[in-house]
Each structure stands twice: as structure tokens, then as C-alpha cells.
PDB file of C-alpha atoms in Angstrom:
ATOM      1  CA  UNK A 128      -5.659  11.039  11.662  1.00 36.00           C
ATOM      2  CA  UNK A 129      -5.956  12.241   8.019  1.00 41.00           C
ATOM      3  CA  UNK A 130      -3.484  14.740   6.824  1.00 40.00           C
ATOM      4  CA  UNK A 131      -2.163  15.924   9.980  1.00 41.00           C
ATOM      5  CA  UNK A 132       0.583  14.151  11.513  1.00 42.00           C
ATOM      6  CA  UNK A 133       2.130  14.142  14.928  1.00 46.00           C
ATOM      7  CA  UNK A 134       5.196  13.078  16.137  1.00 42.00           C
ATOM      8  CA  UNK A 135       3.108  10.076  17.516  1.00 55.00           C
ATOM      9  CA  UNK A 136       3.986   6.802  15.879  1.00 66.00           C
ATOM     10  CA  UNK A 137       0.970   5.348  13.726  1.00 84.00           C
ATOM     11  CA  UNK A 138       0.226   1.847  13.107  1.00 94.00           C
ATOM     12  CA  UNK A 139      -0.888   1.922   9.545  1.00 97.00           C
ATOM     13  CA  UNK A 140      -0.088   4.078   6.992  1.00 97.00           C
ATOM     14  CA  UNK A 141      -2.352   3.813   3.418  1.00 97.00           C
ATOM     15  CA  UNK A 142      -0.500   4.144   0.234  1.00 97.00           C
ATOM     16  CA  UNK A 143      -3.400   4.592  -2.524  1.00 96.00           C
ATOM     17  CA  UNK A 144      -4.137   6.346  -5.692  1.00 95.00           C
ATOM     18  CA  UNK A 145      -7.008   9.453  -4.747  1.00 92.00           C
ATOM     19  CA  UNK A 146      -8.747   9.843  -7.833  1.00 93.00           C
ATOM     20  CA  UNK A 147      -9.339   5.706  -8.330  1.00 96.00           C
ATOM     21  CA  UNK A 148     -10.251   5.219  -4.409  1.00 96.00           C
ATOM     22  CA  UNK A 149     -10.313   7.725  -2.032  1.00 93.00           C
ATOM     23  CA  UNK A 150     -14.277   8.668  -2.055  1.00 93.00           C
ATOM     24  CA  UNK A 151     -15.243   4.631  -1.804  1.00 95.00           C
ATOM     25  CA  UNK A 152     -12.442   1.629  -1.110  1.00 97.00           C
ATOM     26  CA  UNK A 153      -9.626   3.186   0.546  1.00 97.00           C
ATOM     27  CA  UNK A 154     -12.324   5.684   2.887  1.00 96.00           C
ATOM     28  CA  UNK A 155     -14.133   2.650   3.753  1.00 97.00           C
ATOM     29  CA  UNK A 156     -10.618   0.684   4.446  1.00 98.00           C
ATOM     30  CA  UNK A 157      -9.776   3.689   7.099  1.00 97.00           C
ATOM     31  CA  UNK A 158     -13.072   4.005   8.779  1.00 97.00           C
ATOM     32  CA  UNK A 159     -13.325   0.164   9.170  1.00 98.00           C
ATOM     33  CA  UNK A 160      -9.106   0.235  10.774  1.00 97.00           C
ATOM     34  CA  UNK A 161     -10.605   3.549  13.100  1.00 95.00           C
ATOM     35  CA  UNK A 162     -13.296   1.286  14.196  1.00 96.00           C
ATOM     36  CA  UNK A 163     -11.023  -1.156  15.555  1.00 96.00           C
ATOM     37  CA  UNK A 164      -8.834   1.225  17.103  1.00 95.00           C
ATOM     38  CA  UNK A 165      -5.945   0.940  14.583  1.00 96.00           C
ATOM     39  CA  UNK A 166      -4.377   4.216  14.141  1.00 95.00           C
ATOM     40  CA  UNK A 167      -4.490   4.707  10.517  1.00 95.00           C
ATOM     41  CA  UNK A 168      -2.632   7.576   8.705  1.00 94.00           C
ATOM     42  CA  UNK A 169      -4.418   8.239   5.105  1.00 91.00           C
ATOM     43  CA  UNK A 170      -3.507  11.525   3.539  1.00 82.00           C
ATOM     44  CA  UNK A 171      -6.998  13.413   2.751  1.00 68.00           C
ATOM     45  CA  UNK A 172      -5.292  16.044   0.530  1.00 55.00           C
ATOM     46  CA  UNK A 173      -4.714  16.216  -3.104  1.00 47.00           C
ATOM     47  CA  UNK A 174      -1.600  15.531  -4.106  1.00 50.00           C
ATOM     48  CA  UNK A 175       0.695  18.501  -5.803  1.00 51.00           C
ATOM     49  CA  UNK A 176       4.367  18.003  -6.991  1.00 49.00           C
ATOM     50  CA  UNK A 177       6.244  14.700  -6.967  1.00 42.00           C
ATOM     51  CA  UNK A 178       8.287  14.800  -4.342  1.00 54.00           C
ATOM     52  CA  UNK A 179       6.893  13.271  -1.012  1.00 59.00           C
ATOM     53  CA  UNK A 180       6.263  15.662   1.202  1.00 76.00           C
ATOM     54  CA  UNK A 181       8.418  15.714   4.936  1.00 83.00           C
ATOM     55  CA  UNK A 182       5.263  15.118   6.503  1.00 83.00           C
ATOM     56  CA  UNK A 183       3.910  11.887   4.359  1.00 86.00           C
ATOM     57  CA  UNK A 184       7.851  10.546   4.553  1.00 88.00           C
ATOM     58  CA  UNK A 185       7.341  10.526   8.204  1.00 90.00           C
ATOM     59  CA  UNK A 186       4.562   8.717   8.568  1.00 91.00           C
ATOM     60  CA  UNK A 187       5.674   5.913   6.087  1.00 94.00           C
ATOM     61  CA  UNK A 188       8.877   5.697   8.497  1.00 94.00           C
ATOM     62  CA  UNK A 189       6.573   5.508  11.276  1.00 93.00           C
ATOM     63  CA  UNK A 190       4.468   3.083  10.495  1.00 96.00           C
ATOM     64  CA  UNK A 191       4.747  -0.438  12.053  1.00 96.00           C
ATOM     65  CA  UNK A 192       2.645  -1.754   8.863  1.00 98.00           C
ATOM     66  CA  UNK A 193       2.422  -0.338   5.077  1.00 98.00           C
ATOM     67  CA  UNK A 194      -1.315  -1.117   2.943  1.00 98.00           C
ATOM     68  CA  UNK A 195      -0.347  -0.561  -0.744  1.00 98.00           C
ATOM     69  CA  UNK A 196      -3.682  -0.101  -3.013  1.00 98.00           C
ATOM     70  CA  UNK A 197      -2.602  -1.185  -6.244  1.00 98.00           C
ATOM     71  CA  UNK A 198      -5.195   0.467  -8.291  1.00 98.00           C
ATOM     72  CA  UNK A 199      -5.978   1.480 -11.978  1.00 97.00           C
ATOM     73  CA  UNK A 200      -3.664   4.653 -11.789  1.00 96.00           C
ATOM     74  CA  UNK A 201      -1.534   3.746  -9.221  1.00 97.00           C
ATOM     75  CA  UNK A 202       1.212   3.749 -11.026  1.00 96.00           C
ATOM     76  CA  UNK A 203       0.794   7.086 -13.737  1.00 93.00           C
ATOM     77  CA  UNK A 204       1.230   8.853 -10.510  1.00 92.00           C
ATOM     78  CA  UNK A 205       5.134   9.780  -9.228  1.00 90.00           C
ATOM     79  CA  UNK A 206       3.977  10.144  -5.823  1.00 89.00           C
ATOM     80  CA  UNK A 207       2.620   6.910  -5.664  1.00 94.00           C
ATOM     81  CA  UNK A 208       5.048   5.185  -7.201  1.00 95.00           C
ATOM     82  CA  UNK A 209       8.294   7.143  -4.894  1.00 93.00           C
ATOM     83  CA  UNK A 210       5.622   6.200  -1.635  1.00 95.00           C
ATOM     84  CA  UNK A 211       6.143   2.660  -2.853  1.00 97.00           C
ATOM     85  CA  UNK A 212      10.001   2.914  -3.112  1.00 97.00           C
ATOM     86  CA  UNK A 213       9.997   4.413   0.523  1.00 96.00           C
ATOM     87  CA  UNK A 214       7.652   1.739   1.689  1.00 98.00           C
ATOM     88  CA  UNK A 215       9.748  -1.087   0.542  1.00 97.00           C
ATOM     89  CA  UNK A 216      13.391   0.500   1.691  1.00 97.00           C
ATOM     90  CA  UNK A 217      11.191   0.842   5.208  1.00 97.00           C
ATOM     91  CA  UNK A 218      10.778  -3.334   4.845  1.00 96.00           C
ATOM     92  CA  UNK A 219      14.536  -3.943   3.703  1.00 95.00           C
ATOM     93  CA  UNK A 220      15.887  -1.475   6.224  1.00 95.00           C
ATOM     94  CA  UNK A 221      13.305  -1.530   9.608  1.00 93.00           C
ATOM     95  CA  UNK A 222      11.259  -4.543   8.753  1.00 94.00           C
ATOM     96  CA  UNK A 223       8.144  -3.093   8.243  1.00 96.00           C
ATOM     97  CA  UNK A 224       4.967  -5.029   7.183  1.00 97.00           C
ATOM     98  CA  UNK A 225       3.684  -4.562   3.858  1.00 98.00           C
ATOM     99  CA  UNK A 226       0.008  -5.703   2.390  1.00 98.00           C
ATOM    100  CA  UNK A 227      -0.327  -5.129  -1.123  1.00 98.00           C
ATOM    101  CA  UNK A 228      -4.302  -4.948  -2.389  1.00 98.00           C
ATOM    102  CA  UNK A 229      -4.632  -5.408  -5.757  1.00 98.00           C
ATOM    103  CA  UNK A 230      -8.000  -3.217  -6.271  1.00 98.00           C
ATOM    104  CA  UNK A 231      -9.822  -3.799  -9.561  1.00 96.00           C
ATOM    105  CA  UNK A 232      -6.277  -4.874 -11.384  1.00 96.00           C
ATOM    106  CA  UNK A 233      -4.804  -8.161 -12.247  1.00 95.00           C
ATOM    107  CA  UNK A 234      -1.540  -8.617  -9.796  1.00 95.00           C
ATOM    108  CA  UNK A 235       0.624 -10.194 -12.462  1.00 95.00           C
ATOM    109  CA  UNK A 236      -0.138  -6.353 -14.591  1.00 96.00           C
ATOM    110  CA  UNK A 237       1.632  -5.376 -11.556  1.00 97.00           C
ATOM    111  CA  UNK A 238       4.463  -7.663 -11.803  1.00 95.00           C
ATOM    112  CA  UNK A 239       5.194  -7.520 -15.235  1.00 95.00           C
ATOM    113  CA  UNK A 240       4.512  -4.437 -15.580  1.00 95.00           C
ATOM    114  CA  UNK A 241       1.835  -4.107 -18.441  1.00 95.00           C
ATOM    115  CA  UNK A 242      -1.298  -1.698 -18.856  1.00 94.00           C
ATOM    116  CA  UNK A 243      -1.832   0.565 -16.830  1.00 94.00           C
ATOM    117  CA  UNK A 244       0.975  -0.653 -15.251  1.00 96.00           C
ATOM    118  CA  UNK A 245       3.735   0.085 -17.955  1.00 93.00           C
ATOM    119  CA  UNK A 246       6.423   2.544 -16.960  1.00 90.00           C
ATOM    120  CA  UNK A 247       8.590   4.298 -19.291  1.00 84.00           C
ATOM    121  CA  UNK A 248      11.170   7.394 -18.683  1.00 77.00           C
ATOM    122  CA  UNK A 249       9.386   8.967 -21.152  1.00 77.00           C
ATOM    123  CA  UNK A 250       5.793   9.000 -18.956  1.00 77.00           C
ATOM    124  CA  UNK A 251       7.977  10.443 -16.065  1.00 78.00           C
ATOM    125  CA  UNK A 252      10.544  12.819 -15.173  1.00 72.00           C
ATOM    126  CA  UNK A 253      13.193  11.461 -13.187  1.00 68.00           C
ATOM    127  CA  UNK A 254      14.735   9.792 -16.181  1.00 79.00           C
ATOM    128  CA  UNK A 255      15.485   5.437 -16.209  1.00 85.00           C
ATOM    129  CA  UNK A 256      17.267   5.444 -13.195  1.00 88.00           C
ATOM    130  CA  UNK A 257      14.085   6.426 -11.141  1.00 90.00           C
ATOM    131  CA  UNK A 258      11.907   4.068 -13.597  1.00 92.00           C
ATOM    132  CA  UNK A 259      13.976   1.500 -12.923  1.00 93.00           C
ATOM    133  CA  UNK A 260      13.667   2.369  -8.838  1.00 94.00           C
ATOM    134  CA  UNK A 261      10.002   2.057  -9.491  1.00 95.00           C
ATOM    135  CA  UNK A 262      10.010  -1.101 -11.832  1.00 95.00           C
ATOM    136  CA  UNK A 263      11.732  -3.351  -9.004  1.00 96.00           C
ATOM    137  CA  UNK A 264       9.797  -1.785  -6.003  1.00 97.00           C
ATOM    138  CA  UNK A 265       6.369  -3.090  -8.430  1.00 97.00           C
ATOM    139  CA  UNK A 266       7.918  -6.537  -8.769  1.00 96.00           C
ATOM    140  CA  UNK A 267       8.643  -6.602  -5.429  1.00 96.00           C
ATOM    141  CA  UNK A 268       5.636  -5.764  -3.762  1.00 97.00           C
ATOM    142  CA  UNK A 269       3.304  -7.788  -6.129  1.00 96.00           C
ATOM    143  CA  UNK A 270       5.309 -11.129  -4.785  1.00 95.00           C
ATOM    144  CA  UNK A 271       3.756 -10.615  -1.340  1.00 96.00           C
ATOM    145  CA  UNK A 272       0.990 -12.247  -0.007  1.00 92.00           C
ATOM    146  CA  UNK A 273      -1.380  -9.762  -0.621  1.00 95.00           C
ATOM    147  CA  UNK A 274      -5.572  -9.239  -1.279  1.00 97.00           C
ATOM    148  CA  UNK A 275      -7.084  -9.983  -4.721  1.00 96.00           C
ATOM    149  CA  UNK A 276     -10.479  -7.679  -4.412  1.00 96.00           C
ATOM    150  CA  UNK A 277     -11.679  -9.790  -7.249  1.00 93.00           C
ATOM    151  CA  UNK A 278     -11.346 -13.182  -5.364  1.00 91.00           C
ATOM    152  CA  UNK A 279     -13.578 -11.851  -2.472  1.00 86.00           C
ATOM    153  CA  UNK A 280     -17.199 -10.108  -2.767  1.00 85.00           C
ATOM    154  CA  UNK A 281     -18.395  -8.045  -1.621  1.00 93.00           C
ATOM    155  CA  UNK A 282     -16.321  -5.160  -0.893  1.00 95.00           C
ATOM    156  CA  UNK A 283     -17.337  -5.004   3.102  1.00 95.00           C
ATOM    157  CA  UNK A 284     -16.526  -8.741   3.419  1.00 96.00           C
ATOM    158  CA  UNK A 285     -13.254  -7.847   1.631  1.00 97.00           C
ATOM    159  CA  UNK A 286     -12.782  -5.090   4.096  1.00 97.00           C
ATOM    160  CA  UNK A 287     -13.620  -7.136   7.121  1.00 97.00           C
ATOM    161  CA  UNK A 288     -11.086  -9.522   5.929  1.00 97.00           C
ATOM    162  CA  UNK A 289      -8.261  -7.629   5.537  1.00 98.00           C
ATOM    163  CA  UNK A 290      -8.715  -5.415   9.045  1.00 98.00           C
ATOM    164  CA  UNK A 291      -8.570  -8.537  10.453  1.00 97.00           C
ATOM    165  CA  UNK A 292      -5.103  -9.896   9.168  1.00 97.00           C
ATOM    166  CA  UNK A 293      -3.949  -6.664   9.819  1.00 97.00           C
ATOM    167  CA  UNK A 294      -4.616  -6.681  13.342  1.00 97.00           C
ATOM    168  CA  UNK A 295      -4.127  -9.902  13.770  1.00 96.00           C
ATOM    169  CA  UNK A 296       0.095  -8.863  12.048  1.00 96.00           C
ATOM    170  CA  UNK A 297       0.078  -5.711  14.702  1.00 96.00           C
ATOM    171  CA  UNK A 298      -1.113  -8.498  17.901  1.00 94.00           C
ATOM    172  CA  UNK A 299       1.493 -10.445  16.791  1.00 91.00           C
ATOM    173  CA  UNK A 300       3.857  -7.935  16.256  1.00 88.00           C
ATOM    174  CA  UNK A 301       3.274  -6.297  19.599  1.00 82.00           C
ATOM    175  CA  UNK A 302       3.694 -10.052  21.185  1.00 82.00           C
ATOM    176  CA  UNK A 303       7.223  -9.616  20.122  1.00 74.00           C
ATOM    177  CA  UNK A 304       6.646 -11.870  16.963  1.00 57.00           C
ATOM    178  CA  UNK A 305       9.333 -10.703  13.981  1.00 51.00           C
ATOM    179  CA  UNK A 306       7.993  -9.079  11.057  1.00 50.00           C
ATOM    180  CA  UNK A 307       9.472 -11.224   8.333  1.00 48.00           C
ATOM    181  CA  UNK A 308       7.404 -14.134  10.359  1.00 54.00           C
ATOM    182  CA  UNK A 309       4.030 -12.076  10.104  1.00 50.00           C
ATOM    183  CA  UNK A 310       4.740 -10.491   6.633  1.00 48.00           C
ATOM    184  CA  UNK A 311       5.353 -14.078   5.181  1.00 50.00           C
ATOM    185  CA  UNK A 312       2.668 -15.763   7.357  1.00 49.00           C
ATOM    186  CA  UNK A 313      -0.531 -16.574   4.721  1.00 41.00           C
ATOM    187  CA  UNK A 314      -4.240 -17.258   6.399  1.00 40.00           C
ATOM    188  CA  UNK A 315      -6.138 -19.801   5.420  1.00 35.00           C
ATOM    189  CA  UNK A 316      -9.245 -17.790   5.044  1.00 35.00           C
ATOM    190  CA  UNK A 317      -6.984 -14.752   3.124  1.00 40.00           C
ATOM    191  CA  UNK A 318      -7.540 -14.444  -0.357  1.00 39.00           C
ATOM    192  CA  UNK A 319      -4.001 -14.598  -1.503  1.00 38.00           C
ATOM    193  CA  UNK A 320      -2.801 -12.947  -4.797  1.00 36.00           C
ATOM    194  CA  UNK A 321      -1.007 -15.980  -6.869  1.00 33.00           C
ATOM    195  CA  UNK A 322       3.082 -14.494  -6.845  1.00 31.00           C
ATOM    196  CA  UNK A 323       4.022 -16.574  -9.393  1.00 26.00           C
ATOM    197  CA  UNK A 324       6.478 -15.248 -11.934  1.00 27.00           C
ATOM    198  CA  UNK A 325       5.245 -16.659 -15.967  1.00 25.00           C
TER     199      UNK A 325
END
């Protein structure tokens, strides 16, 4: 699907950081959710400005299920970061599923907030009532059930895991099964990112 979108809805839309994963992970992610007939919207372009664009805002509203690759720089970009806001007020408001992958990063750096993960006003414009927008939408998404890429090797067994919970969420979703039942359901064979608070 890439960069161009249609009115059509989409089944999955990819929320990642280009620089840290487009050209290996998140590519291989997509081709592997193609292959199994998921329709998968990944934007291909680089990414100007920090304001989502019309097009991108669309397909997050569209999607029945949200991937969020938390990566290294995930979150020293402002178009990440607002993607993740949208994706979450999608959950609160439509019930859309979300599956956070923590790629290469520790999730409780996402939950607290530390490393690469620290957010300041003075990183971003938008001033602290954005940053704090973007502080709660990180703690919130890294208390899902999500994918630890360091608890699973190798990467294409990681892959084939996770394109399998995800289809097995849009079956189940299409079966008439609520979201909040699927988003909160944990595999057995899932390799779950601990969501304990310290």
C-alpha cells in the first residue's frame, strides 16, 4: 500500500521511526503482513514537518489494528510521537487494537521515560502541554502486552510471531470478538513485554 492511501479501509497501519527501521525490521514486518494478505499501510516517504499529514491521519483512523515500533529514536521525532497520541485516542475513542514492539530498547525506558526516551519542552516545540500529551500516550502504550525483540531470536522468528497474533486479533475481530477482549488477550507462545510499573 505504501504511501498512497485510498479511501479503502486498511487493516494495519505501522507506526515506526524511518531512519532506525525502515530499510530492515519494519520492511521485513510489512512484506511478511502482505504475504498473508493483511493490508498493511507503512508510509515509504521521509518525513518533513511535524504535523501529521491528512493522508497518514486517515489511515491511523482507518485502521482496525495499530503496530507501534518503539525504537532507538522513536521518540526525538514529533511525528512519531503525535502518530502515537492519535493511535491511542483511536483505542480510547473507536477501540482500536494496539501492539507495541519494543525494537532494540528496554520497555520500562519507554515507560519511565529515560534515554533515548526522555522528553523535555525544551527538545520540542509544542511547549509542556504537548510533552505532557506525549509523556502519557508513552506510559500508556508501554503497559500493553506487547513484543520484546530481545526475548525472541532471530528476527524472522520474531516476525513470524507477531504476524501471527496479529491475524489471529483481526480473525477474531472479524468473528465479532470486542477489541478490548483481543487487545488484552496474552498468548502463551507471545513474548510479552513485563508492564510492571518500579
Amino acid at each position: 500500500m505504501g504511501s498512497s492511501f485510498s479511501s479503502q479501509k486498511c487493516d494495519v497501519f505501522i507506526s515506526f521511526r524511518g531512519e532506525d527501521t525502515r530499510d530492515n525490521f519494519t520492511s521485513h514486518l510489512y512484506d511478511a503482513l502482505q504475504t498473508k494478505k493483511i493490508s498493511t499501510y507503512m508510509d515509504d516517504k521521509l518525513k518533513k514537518g511535524d504535523e501529521i499529514s491528512p493522508v497518514l491521519s486517515k489511515a491511523i483512523k482507518k485502521a482496525k489494528l495499530s503496530v507501534i515500533v518503539f525504537s532507538e529514536n522513536y521518540a526525538s521525532s514529533s511525528w512519531c510521537l503525535n502518530e502515537l497520541a492519535q493511535i491511542l485516542e483511536c483505542k480510547k475513542k473507536r477501540g482500536q487494537i494496539v501492539v507495541p514492539i519494543f525494537y532494540h530498547v528496554d520497555p520500562s525506558d519507554v515507560r519511565k521515560q529515560k534515554g533515548s526516551y526522555t522528553i523535555t519542552s525544551n527538545k520540542f516545540k509544542g511547549g509542556k502541554r504537548k510533552v505532557d500529551e506525549w509523556k502519557v500516550a508513552l506510559t500508556k502504550a508501554s503497559n500493553l502486552s506487547g513484543w520484546d525483540s530481545r526475548s525472541l531470536r532471530p528476527e524472522s522468528k520474531l516476525i513470524k510471531e507477531i504476524v501471527g497474533d496479529i491475524k489471529k486479533k483481526l480473525e477474531q475481530l472479524h468473528d465479532g470478538t470486542s477489541a478490548a477482549m483481543i487487545a488484552g488477550a496474552v498468548g502463551a507462545n507471545m513474548a510479552v513485554a513485563a508492564a510492571s510499573a518500579c
